[in-house]
Coordinates of C-alpha atoms and ligand atoms in Angstrom, one line a residue:
Chain H
M1 CA -61.5 -2.8 3.4
S2 CA -60.4 -4.6 0.4
G3 CA -62.1 -4.1 -2.9
L4 CA -62.0 -7.7 -3.6
T5 CA -64.7 -8.8 -1.2
L6 CA -68.3 -8.7 -1.9
P7 CA -69.5 -5.6 0.0
E8 CA -72.2 -6.2 2.9
P9 CA -74.8 -4.4 1.6
E10 CA -74.8 -6.4 -1.4
R11 CA -75.6 -9.4 0.1
D12 CA -78.0 -8.0 2.7
A13 CA -79.8 -6.2 -0.1
R14 CA -81.5 -9.4 -1.3
R15 CA -84.1 -9.6 1.3
V16 CA -87.7 -10.7 0.9
L17 CA -90.4 -9.8 3.6
G18 CA -87.6 -8.7 5.8
L19 CA -85.5 -12.3 5.9
T20 CA -82.6 -13.0 3.8
S21 CA -82.7 -15.8 1.2
M22 CA -80.8 -18.1 3.6
T23 CA -83.3 -17.8 6.3
W24 CA -85.7 -18.3 3.8
M25 CA -84.0 -21.3 2.4
R26 CA -83.6 -22.6 6.4
L27 CA -87.4 -22.3 6.5
L28 CA -88.7 -23.6 3.2
A29 CA -86.6 -26.6 2.8
P30 CA -87.4 -28.5 6.0
G31 CA -90.8 -27.1 5.3
L32 CA -91.3 -28.4 2.1
L33 CA -89.9 -31.9 3.1
G34 CA -92.3 -32.0 5.8
L35 CA -95.1 -31.2 3.4
L36 CA -94.3 -33.8 1.1
F37 CA -93.7 -36.4 3.6
L38 CA -97.4 -35.6 5.1
A39 CA -99.0 -35.9 1.6
G40 CA -97.6 -39.2 0.8
W41 CA -98.6 -40.3 4.4
E42 CA -102.3 -39.0 3.4
A43 CA -102.2 -40.8 -0.3
L44 CA -100.6 -44.2 1.2
V45 CA -103.9 -44.2 3.9
E46 CA -106.2 -43.5 1.2
M47 CA -104.9 -45.6 -1.5
R48 CA -104.6 -48.5 0.9
G49 CA -107.8 -48.0 2.6
I50 CA -105.8 -48.5 6.1
P51 CA -108.5 -48.3 8.8
P52 CA -108.2 -45.0 11.1
Y53 CA -107.3 -47.3 14.3
V54 CA -104.3 -48.8 12.5
L55 CA -102.7 -45.4 11.2
P56 CA -104.9 -42.0 10.9
G57 CA -103.8 -39.7 8.1
P58 CA -102.6 -36.3 8.7
V59 CA -106.0 -35.1 7.8
E60 CA -108.0 -37.4 10.3
I61 CA -105.5 -36.4 13.2
A62 CA -105.8 -32.7 12.7
R63 CA -109.6 -32.9 12.3
T64 CA -109.4 -35.0 15.6
L65 CA -107.2 -32.2 17.2
V66 CA -109.6 -29.6 16.3
R67 CA -112.7 -31.8 17.4
D68 CA -111.1 -32.7 20.8
W69 CA -109.4 -29.3 21.4
S70 CA -111.6 -28.4 24.5
S71 CA -110.0 -31.6 26.6
L72 CA -107.1 -31.6 24.8
S73 CA -105.8 -28.1 25.4
V74 CA -106.7 -28.8 29.3
S75 CA -104.1 -31.2 29.3
L76 CA -101.9 -29.1 27.3
L77 CA -102.0 -27.0 30.0
V78 CA -101.1 -29.2 32.7
T79 CA -98.2 -30.8 31.0
L80 CA -97.2 -27.0 30.2
Q81 CA -97.3 -26.2 33.8
I82 CA -95.4 -29.3 35.0
T83 CA -92.9 -28.6 32.5
A84 CA -92.5 -25.0 33.0
A85 CA -92.4 -25.3 36.9
A86 CA -89.8 -28.4 36.5
L87 CA -87.5 -26.2 34.1
A88 CA -87.8 -23.2 36.1
V89 CA -86.7 -24.9 39.7
A90 CA -84.0 -27.0 37.8
A91 CA -82.7 -23.5 36.2
G92 CA -82.7 -22.1 39.7
L93 CA -81.5 -24.7 41.7
G94 CA -79.0 -25.8 39.1
L95 CA -77.2 -22.1 39.0
L96 CA -77.5 -21.8 42.7
L97 CA -75.8 -25.3 43.2
A98 CA -73.3 -24.6 40.7
V99 CA -72.4 -21.2 42.3
V100 CA -72.1 -22.7 45.6
F101 CA -69.8 -25.1 43.9
A102 CA -67.6 -22.9 42.5
Q103 CA -67.1 -21.0 46.0
S104 CA -66.2 -24.2 47.8
R105 CA -64.3 -27.2 45.9
M106 CA -65.0 -29.1 49.1
I107 CA -68.9 -28.8 48.4
E108 CA -68.1 -29.6 44.9
L109 CA -66.2 -32.5 45.6
S110 CA -68.9 -34.2 48.0
L111 CA -72.2 -33.2 46.1
F112 CA -71.2 -33.7 42.8
P113 CA -70.9 -37.6 42.7
Y114 CA -74.8 -37.4 44.0
A115 CA -75.9 -35.3 41.3
V116 CA -74.5 -37.6 38.7
I117 CA -75.9 -40.6 40.4
L118 CA -79.3 -38.6 40.2
Q119 CA -78.5 -38.3 36.6
V120 CA -77.7 -41.8 35.5
T121 CA -80.8 -43.6 37.5
P122 CA -83.7 -44.1 34.7
I123 CA -86.3 -41.9 36.1
V124 CA -88.9 -44.5 34.9
A125 CA -87.4 -46.7 37.7
I126 CA -87.6 -43.9 40.5
A127 CA -90.8 -42.3 39.7
P128 CA -93.1 -44.7 41.1
L129 CA -91.4 -44.2 44.5
I130 CA -91.6 -40.6 44.4
I131 CA -95.2 -40.9 43.5
I132 CA -95.7 -43.3 46.4
W133 CA -93.8 -40.9 49.0
V134 CA -95.4 -37.3 47.6
D135 CA -99.0 -37.0 48.2
D136 CA -99.7 -34.6 45.9
V137 CA -99.9 -35.8 42.3
W138 CA -98.8 -32.4 40.6
A139 CA -95.8 -32.0 42.8
S140 CA -94.5 -35.6 42.6
L141 CA -94.7 -35.0 38.5
L142 CA -92.6 -31.5 39.2
I143 CA -90.2 -33.7 41.2
C144 CA -89.8 -36.1 38.3
A145 CA -89.3 -33.6 35.7
W146 CA -87.1 -31.5 37.8
I147 CA -84.4 -34.9 38.5
V148 CA -84.4 -35.1 34.6
A149 CA -83.8 -31.7 33.8
F150 CA -81.5 -30.2 36.6
F151 CA -78.3 -32.1 35.7
P152 CA -77.5 -30.1 32.2
V153 CA -77.8 -26.7 34.0
L154 CA -75.7 -27.7 37.0
S155 CA -72.9 -29.4 35.1
N156 CA -72.8 -26.4 32.2
T157 CA -73.0 -23.8 34.7
T158 CA -70.3 -25.4 36.5
L159 CA -68.3 -25.7 33.8
G160 CA -68.6 -22.3 32.9
L161 CA -68.0 -20.6 36.1
N162 CA -64.5 -22.3 36.0
A163 CA -64.0 -21.2 32.6
T164 CA -62.7 -17.6 33.3
D165 CA -59.9 -16.4 31.3
R166 CA -56.7 -16.5 33.6
N167 CA -55.4 -13.1 32.7
L168 CA -58.5 -11.2 33.6
E169 CA -58.6 -13.2 37.0
D170 CA -55.1 -11.7 37.4
L171 CA -56.7 -8.3 36.8
F172 CA -59.6 -8.6 39.0
R173 CA -56.8 -9.8 41.6
L174 CA -54.5 -7.0 40.8
Y175 CA -57.5 -4.5 41.5
R176 CA -58.1 -6.5 45.0
A177 CA -61.9 -7.3 43.7
S178 CA -63.6 -9.2 46.4
R179 CA -64.9 -12.9 46.0
W180 CA -68.5 -11.3 45.2
Q181 CA -67.3 -9.0 42.6
L182 CA -65.2 -11.8 41.3
L183 CA -68.1 -14.1 41.0
W184 CA -70.6 -11.2 39.8
R185 CA -68.5 -9.5 37.4
L186 CA -66.5 -12.4 36.0
R187 CA -67.4 -15.9 36.6
L188 CA -71.0 -15.4 36.3
P189 CA -70.8 -13.7 32.7
T190 CA -68.4 -15.9 31.7
A191 CA -71.0 -19.2 32.5
L192 CA -73.5 -17.1 30.8
P193 CA -73.4 -18.9 27.4
Y194 CA -72.9 -22.4 29.2
F195 CA -75.7 -21.8 31.5
L196 CA -78.0 -21.0 28.3
A197 CA -76.5 -24.2 26.6
G198 CA -77.5 -26.4 29.5
L199 CA -81.0 -25.0 29.9
R200 CA -81.9 -25.5 25.8
I201 CA -80.7 -29.3 26.7
S202 CA -83.0 -29.2 30.0
G203 CA -86.2 -27.6 28.2
G204 CA -86.5 -30.9 26.2
L205 CA -85.6 -32.9 29.2
A206 CA -88.1 -31.2 31.6
L207 CA -91.1 -32.2 28.9
I208 CA -89.5 -35.8 28.7
G209 CA -89.6 -35.9 32.5
A210 CA -93.2 -34.9 33.0
I211 CA -94.8 -37.1 30.1
V212 CA -92.8 -40.3 31.5
A213 CA -93.9 -39.4 35.2
E214 CA -97.4 -38.6 34.0
F215 CA -97.1 -42.3 32.1
V216 CA -96.0 -44.1 35.3
A217 CA -98.6 -42.0 37.6
G218 CA -101.4 -42.5 35.1
T219 CA -103.8 -40.9 37.3
G220 CA -106.8 -39.4 35.5
G221 CA -108.9 -36.3 36.9
N222 CA -108.1 -33.1 37.1
A223 CA -104.1 -33.5 37.0
S224 CA -104.2 -35.3 33.8
G225 CA -101.6 -34.1 31.2
L226 CA -100.9 -35.2 27.3
A227 CA -99.2 -38.4 28.7
F228 CA -102.6 -39.6 30.0
R229 CA -104.5 -38.8 27.2
I230 CA -102.4 -40.9 25.1
L231 CA -102.8 -43.7 27.5
E232 CA -106.7 -43.4 27.8
A233 CA -106.7 -42.8 24.1
G234 CA -104.8 -46.1 23.7
Y235 CA -107.1 -48.4 26.0
Q236 CA -110.0 -47.0 23.9
L237 CA -108.4 -47.7 20.8
Q238 CA -109.0 -43.9 19.7
I239 CA -105.7 -43.9 17.4
P240 CA -106.4 -40.4 16.1
R241 CA -106.8 -39.0 19.3
M242 CA -103.6 -40.5 20.3
F243 CA -101.6 -38.8 17.4
A244 CA -103.2 -35.8 18.0
A245 CA -101.8 -35.8 21.7
L246 CA -98.4 -36.8 20.4
V247 CA -98.6 -34.2 17.9
L248 CA -99.3 -31.5 20.8
V249 CA -96.3 -32.8 22.8
S250 CA -94.0 -32.7 20.1
G251 CA -95.3 -29.1 19.3
T252 CA -94.6 -28.3 22.8
G253 CA -91.3 -29.7 22.7
I254 CA -90.3 -27.6 19.4
A255 CA -92.0 -24.5 21.3
I256 CA -89.8 -24.6 24.3
F257 CA -86.8 -25.3 22.0
L258 CA -87.5 -22.4 20.0
A259 CA -88.1 -20.2 23.0
L260 CA -84.9 -21.2 24.9
T261 CA -82.8 -20.5 21.6
L262 CA -84.8 -17.1 21.3
L263 CA -83.7 -16.2 24.8
S264 CA -80.2 -17.4 24.4
H265 CA -79.8 -15.3 21.0
L266 CA -81.2 -12.3 22.9
L267 CA -79.0 -12.4 25.7
L268 CA -75.6 -13.2 23.7
R269 CA -76.3 -11.9 20.2
R270 CA -74.0 -8.5 21.3
W271 CA -70.8 -9.9 22.6
H272 CA -71.1 -14.0 22.1
E273 CA -69.2 -15.5 19.1
S274 CA -72.1 -18.5 19.3
A275 CA -74.8 -15.9 18.5
V276 CA -72.7 -14.0 15.9
D277 CA -73.9 -14.3 12.3
R278 CA -70.9 -16.4 11.1
R279 CA -71.1 -14.9 7.4
R280 CA -70.2 -11.5 8.4
Chain Y
M1 CA -43.4 8.0 46.2
S2 CA -40.2 6.3 45.2
G3 CA -39.7 4.3 42.1
L4 CA -39.1 0.9 42.3
A5 CA -36.2 -1.5 43.8
L6 CA -35.6 -5.3 43.7
Q7 CA -32.8 -6.9 45.6
G8 CA -31.7 -10.4 45.3
V9 CA -35.5 -11.4 43.6
A10 CA -35.8 -15.3 42.8
K11 CA -38.6 -16.8 41.6
R12 CA -39.2 -20.7 41.6
Y13 CA -42.2 -22.2 40.2
A14 CA -44.0 -25.2 41.7
T15 CA -42.8 -27.3 38.3
G16 CA -38.9 -26.8 39.7
T17 CA -38.2 -24.4 37.0
L18 CA -36.2 -21.4 38.2
A19 CA -37.5 -18.5 36.4
V20 CA -35.4 -15.6 37.7
Q21 CA -32.4 -15.3 40.2
G22 CA -30.8 -12.8 41.9
V23 CA -32.4 -9.9 39.8
E24 CA -30.9 -6.3 41.5
L25 CA -33.1 -3.4 39.8
T26 CA -33.4 0.1 40.7
V27 CA -36.1 2.4 38.7
V28 CA -36.4 5.8 39.7
E29 CA -39.8 7.7 40.0
G30 CA -41.1 8.6 36.6
D31 CA -38.4 6.6 34.6
F32 CA -39.0 4.6 31.1
V33 CA -37.6 1.4 31.4
A34 CA -37.6 -1.5 29.1
L35 CA -37.0 -5.0 29.8
L36 CA -35.6 -6.7 26.8
G37 CA -35.0 -10.6 26.5
P38 CA -35.3 -13.7 24.5
S39 CA -38.6 -15.4 25.1
G40 CA -38.6 -17.9 28.3
C41 CA -36.2 -15.6 30.0
G42 CA -38.3 -14.6 32.5
K43 CA -39.3 -11.3 31.7
S44 CA -43.2 -12.2 32.6
T45 CA -42.2 -13.6 35.7
L46 CA -40.5 -10.9 37.0
L47 CA -43.6 -8.2 35.7
R48 CA -45.9 -10.4 37.6
L49 CA -43.7 -10.4 40.6
I50 CA -43.3 -6.8 40.5
A51 CA -47.3 -6.4 40.4
G52 CA -47.8 -8.7 43.2
L53 CA -49.7 -11.3 41.0
D54 CA -46.9 -13.8 42.4
A55 CA -44.5 -13.7 45.2
P56 CA -41.2 -14.4 45.2
T57 CA -39.5 -17.2 46.6
A58 CA -36.4 -15.1 47.7
G59 CA -35.4 -11.3 47.8
R60 CA -37.1 -7.9 48.4
I61 CA -39.3 -5.6 46.4
E62 CA -39.9 -2.4 47.6
P63 CA -42.2 -0.7 47.9
S64 CA -43.9 -4.0 48.6
P65 CA -46.3 -4.8 45.9
E66 CA -49.5 -5.9 48.4
A67 CA -49.2 -2.4 50.1
R68 CA -49.4 -0.6 46.6
R69 CA -52.7 0.5 44.8
D70 CA -51.4 2.3 42.1
I71 CA -50.3 0.0 39.6
G72 CA -51.3 -0.2 36.0
F73 CA -50.9 -3.4 34.2
V74 CA -51.0 -4.2 30.5
F75 CA -51.0 -7.8 29.3
Q76 CA -50.0 -9.0 26.0
E77 CA -53.6 -9.9 24.9
P78 CA -55.9 -7.1 25.2
T79 CA -57.8 -9.2 28.1
L80 CA -61.1 -7.7 27.8
M81 CA -64.5 -8.6 28.8
P82 CA -66.2 -9.4 25.7
W83 CA -69.8 -9.1 27.1
A84 CA -68.6 -5.4 28.1
T85 CA -68.4 -2.3 25.8
A86 CA -65.2 -0.4 25.6
L87 CA -66.5 1.9 28.2
G88 CA -67.8 -0.9 30.3
N89 CA -64.2 -2.3 30.4
V90 CA -62.4 0.9 31.0
T91 CA -64.7 1.7 34.1
L92 CA -64.0 -2.0 35.6
P93 CA -61.1 -0.8 37.7
L94 CA -62.9 2.3 39.3
I95 CA -66.2 -0.1 39.9
L96 CA -64.1 -2.6 41.7
A97 CA -62.6 0.4 43.8
G98 CA -66.1 1.2 44.4
V99 CA -65.7 4.4 42.8
P100 CA -69.4 5.8 42.5
K101 CA -70.8 5.1 38.8
P102 CA -71.5 8.6 37.4
E103 CA -67.7 9.5 38.5
A104 CA -66.2 6.2 37.4
R105 CA -68.1 6.6 33.9
A106 CA -66.8 10.1 33.6
R107 CA -63.1 9.3 34.3
A108 CA -63.5 6.2 32.1
M109 CA -64.6 8.5 29.2
A110 CA -61.5 10.8 29.9
A111 CA -59.3 7.8 29.5
L112 CA -60.7 6.2 26.4
E113 CA -60.4 10.1 24.8
S114 CA -57.0 10.3 25.8
V115 CA -56.2 7.0 23.7
G116 CA -58.4 8.7 20.8
L117 CA -61.6 6.1 21.4
T118 CA -64.3 8.5 22.2
D119 CA -66.4 7.4 19.3
Q120 CA -66.0 3.8 20.1
H121 CA -67.1 4.0 23.5
G122 CA -69.8 1.7 23.2
A123 CA -68.7 -0.7 20.7
Y124 CA -68.2 -4.5 22.1
P125 CA -64.5 -5.8 21.7
R126 CA -65.3 -8.1 18.7
T127 CA -66.3 -5.2 17.0
L128 CA -63.0 -3.8 17.3
S129 CA -59.5 -4.0 15.7
G130 CA -56.5 -5.5 17.5
G131 CA -55.0 -1.9 18.0
M132 CA -57.9 -0.4 19.3
R133 CA -58.5 -3.1 21.3
M134 CA -54.9 -2.6 23.1
R135 CA -56.2 0.8 23.2
V136 CA -59.2 0.1 25.2
S137 CA -56.5 -1.9 27.5
I138 CA -54.4 0.6 27.8
A139 CA -57.0 3.1 28.8
R140 CA -58.0 0.6 31.2
A141 CA -54.5 0.5 32.9
L142 CA -54.7 4.1 32.9
V143 CA -57.6 5.1 34.2
T144 CA -56.8 4.6 38.1
R145 CA -54.2 7.0 37.2
P146 CA -51.2 4.4 38.1
R147 CA -47.7 5.8 39.3
L148 CA -46.3 2.4 38.1
L149 CA -47.3 1.0 34.6
L150 CA -46.3 -2.6 33.8
M151 CA -46.6 -3.7 30.3
D152 CA -45.9 -7.1 29.1
E153 CA -45.4 -7.4 25.4
P154 CA -48.3 -5.0 24.8
F155 CA -47.8 -4.2 20.9
A156 CA -46.2 -7.5 20.3
A157 CA -49.1 -9.1 18.4
L158 CA -49.8 -6.0 16.2
D159 CA -48.7 -4.9 12.9
E160 CA -46.1 -2.5 12.7
I161 CA -47.7 0.5 11.3
T162 CA -50.5 0.1 14.2
R163 CA -47.2 -0.5 16.9
F164 CA -45.5 2.7 15.7
R165 CA -48.6 4.6 16.5
L166 CA -49.4 3.1 19.7
N167 CA -45.2 3.5 20.7
N168 CA -45.9 7.3 19.6
D169 CA -48.7 7.7 21.8
L170 CA -47.8 5.8 24.5
L171 CA -44.8 8.4 24.8
A172 CA -47.2 11.1 24.3
L173 CA -49.0 9.9 27.5
W174 CA -45.7 9.3 29.3
E175 CA -44.7 12.8 28.8
R176 CA -48.0 14.2 29.9
E177 CA -48.1 11.8 33.1
R178 CA -45.0 11.0 33.9
F179 CA -45.7 7.6 35.8
T180 CA -42.9 5.0 36.2
V181 CA -43.2 2.6 33.2
V182 CA -41.7 -1.1 33.0
F183 CA -42.2 -2.0 29.3
V184 CA -41.1 -5.7 28.4
T185 CA -40.5 -6.3 24.8
H186 CA -38.4 -8.9 22.6
S187 CA -37.9 -6.1 19.8
V188 CA -34.4 -4.2 20.2
F189 CA -35.7 -1.5 17.9
E190 CA -38.9 -1.1 20.3
S191 CA -36.8 -1.0 23.3
V192 CA -34.2 1.6 21.9
Y193 CA -37.2 3.5 20.6
L194 CA -39.2 3.9 23.7
A195 CA -37.2 3.9 26.8
R196 CA -34.7 5.6 28.7
R197 CA -33.1 2.5 29.8
V198 CA -32.6 -0.5 28.4
L199 CA -32.4 -3.5 30.8
V200 CA -31.3 -7.0 28.8
M201 CA -31.9 -10.1 30.5
A202 CA -30.0 -13.4 30.2
S203 CA -31.8 -16.7 30.6
R204 CA -31.7 -20.2 32.4
P205 CA -32.1 -18.4 35.3
G206 CA -33.6 -15.3 34.4
R207 CA -31.6 -12.2 35.3
I208 CA -30.7 -8.9 34.6
A209 CA -27.3 -9.0 32.1
A210 CA -26.6 -5.3 30.7
D211 CA -28.1 -1.7 31.8
L212 CA -27.7 0.6 28.9
P213 CA -29.1 4.2 29.3
I214 CA -30.4 5.6 26.0
D215 CA -29.4 8.7 24.8
A216 CA -32.1 10.4 22.7
P217 CA -33.7 13.9 21.9
Q218 CA -36.8 14.6 24.4
P219 CA -39.4 14.4 23.2
R220 CA -39.2 11.5 21.2
D221 CA -40.9 11.6 17.2
E222 CA -40.7 9.6 14.2
A223 CA -37.3 11.6 13.4
F224 CA -35.4 9.8 15.8
R225 CA -36.7 6.7 14.2
T226 CA -34.4 7.0 11.3
S227 CA -32.1 9.1 13.0
A228 CA -27.9 7.5 13.3
G229 CA -28.1 7.7 16.6
Y230 CA -30.7 5.4 16.6
A231 CA -29.1 2.8 14.5
A232 CA -26.2 3.2 16.6
Q233 CA -27.9 2.3 19.9
C234 CA -30.2 -0.4 18.5
R235 CA -26.5 -1.9 17.3
A236 CA -25.3 -1.3 20.7
V237 CA -28.4 -2.8 22.5
S238 CA -28.4 -5.9 19.9
E239 CA -24.8 -6.7 20.7
S240 CA -25.3 -6.5 24.3
L241 CA -28.5 -8.9 23.7
H242 CA -26.3 -11.4 21.9
L243 CA -23.6 -11.3 24.5
A244 CA -26.3 -12.2 27.2
M245 CA -27.6 -14.8 25.2
A246 CA -24.0 -16.7 24.1
A247 CA -23.6 -16.4 28.2
Ligands
LIG1 N1 -46.9 -20.6 35.7 C1 -45.7 -21.4 35.5 N2 -45.5 -22.2 36.1 C2 -44.2 -23.1 35.8 N3 -43.3 -22.4 35.1 C3 -43.6 -21.3 34.3 C4 -44.6 -20.4 34.5 N4 -44.8 -19.4 34.1 C5 -43.6 -19.3 33.3 N5 -42.9 -20.2 33.7 C6 -41.5 -20.9 33.1 O1 -40.5 -19.7 33.7 C7 -39.4 -19.2 32.3 C8 -39.7 -18.1 32.2 O2 -41.1 -17.7 31.7 P1 -41.7 -16.2 31.5 O3 -41.6 -15.6 32.7 O4 -43.1 -16.6 31.1 O5 -40.5 -15.8 30.3 P2 -41.0 -14.7 29.0 O6 -42.1 -13.7 29.6 O7 -39.8 -13.9 29.2 O8 -41.4 -15.4 27.7 C9 -40.0 -20.1 31.4 O9 -39.1 -21.5 31.2 C10 -41.4 -20.7 31.4 O10 -41.6 -22.0 31.0
LIG2 MG1 -43.7 -13.5 28.3

C-alpha cells in the first residue's frame, strides 16, 4: 500500500458507540431536522390557538396514539397482514413468472404485455370490481395490493435473469451445464440484486395498494385496517385520530423499507458492489 | 489422445464478417503454441472454434470439439462469479460435471495450491488483486485436468511484473502436466518467451501467415528473457509479424 493514503484503521477508529461518525451524521442530521419541524408545528398550533379539529399538534397526535392504541393496533395488524401477504405473493409469483419468461421467449412475449396492462391500470379503478367479484374482503384487499406490488419484482427479475456475463455463459457451455444448472448457478445469482431492488419498490407499493383497496372497500367490522380508521375518523371529525392512523401508515412504510434494505444488505454484502462500503 | 488438427477452417459471422479463412494447423500433443497477431485478426474467433463455443462455417477440426471434454479455457478477463469465493469458483467445473462436493472441494483446493492461492480460498473476487483473480481463473481451467488448455490473452490486462510472474508459473505448470497449450497473445515478447512454436496471423480474413519454432533452453527461466538468443528470436518474430501485417 502507498504511504500517501490515510491508513484504514485511522479512519475506522473514530467510532462512537460502535457507529462511525458518518453513520451518526446520517442519523442525526435528518433526525434533528425532523425535531425542529415538529417543534415549529407545535409552536404554531399553540401560539395561533388552532383548534385540534383543524390541525392538531404533534403532542396531541401522540396522546391520541397512546389513548386509542387498543383499536389502532388491531387495524395496524390487519393492514400489516394484508401488506405482508401481498408482498410475499408478489415476490413468489413475480420470481416464478420471471423464471418462466427466462426459459421461454415465447411465453415472455405473449404474457409480458398483460403484466404491463395490469401495472398501468390504476388500482382505484379496478378495486371496486375486484371487491364485488371476490366474496371475501380480506382476499379482495390482498389481490388489490398484490396487483400493485407484483410488477417491479417481475420486471426487475426478468432484467436480472438476462443480465448474465457473456463469458460466464460460455464457460457454463464449455462444461456442458444443463439448463437447470445454468438457471440455478448463473442466472438466478445474477438476478438476485435485481430481484431485491424490485422487492424494495414492491414493499412500498404493497402498502399503498392495501390502503387504497381499504379505502375503496370502506368496510368496518373485523377486517378494518388503518385506511378504514382514517375514513372513520374523517367522518367523525376526529382529526387527531386521523393523524394518529396516518402516522402508523407512514411508520409501517418506513419499517418495510428498512427491513427490505437490511435483507438486501445481508444477502449481498459479501460480493455485490451496491452493498460494499464505497469509502473503502 | 492426439493433439489438434484444423483443416481449411473458416468462420463467417452473421454480420457478414469473414473472421478467419483457410486455417491449416496441426498441434502435437503436449506442445505449447502461441497465436500471435494484431487485434481483430481473428485470434479469439479461432480459439472459440477450437473450444467448440462457435461452429466453423467451413473446414474440419479434429478431434471434434463437441466430442471432447478435456478442454480448459482462460478468458482475457478473469470471468469469475462474483457471488462465489475463490474456492467456489474453482469447484464450478467439477460441480457442473456432477463430481461429489467433498471430492470437488479437495481437487479445487489442490488446483488453488498449484497457483499459490491456498490462503485466499475463502476470498471473494472483488477483494482479490487482478493477478490473483487471473490465478483463480487458471486454477479453474486446470481443475478438470484438461489435456488442451486454451488461453485468450490471459495476461494482457496485468502489469508487467505480475505478467512475468504468471508467465513463469504457467511454464512451471506446463512442465509438470504437459497439457497442450494454445496461447493467444498480441505480444511478440510474451509469445517467444512462452511458446515452443509461434504462429503469426494475418488479418482480413484471419489466417496463419508464418509458423516459427522457438529455440530455447528447457526449462525456461528469467535468464532466457535477457539472453541474446531471446532477443534475436523476438526480432525474427517481429519481422515476420510486420510482413504478415503488410501483406
Ligand atoms: N460475435 C461476433 N459477431 C460478429 N463479428 C465478430 C464477432 N466476434 C468477432 N467478430 C469480428 O471478427 C473479427 C475477428 O475478431 P476476433 O476474433 O475477436 O479478433 P482478435 O481476437 O484477434 O482481436 C473482427 O473483425 C471482429 O469484429
Ligand atoms: Mg481477442
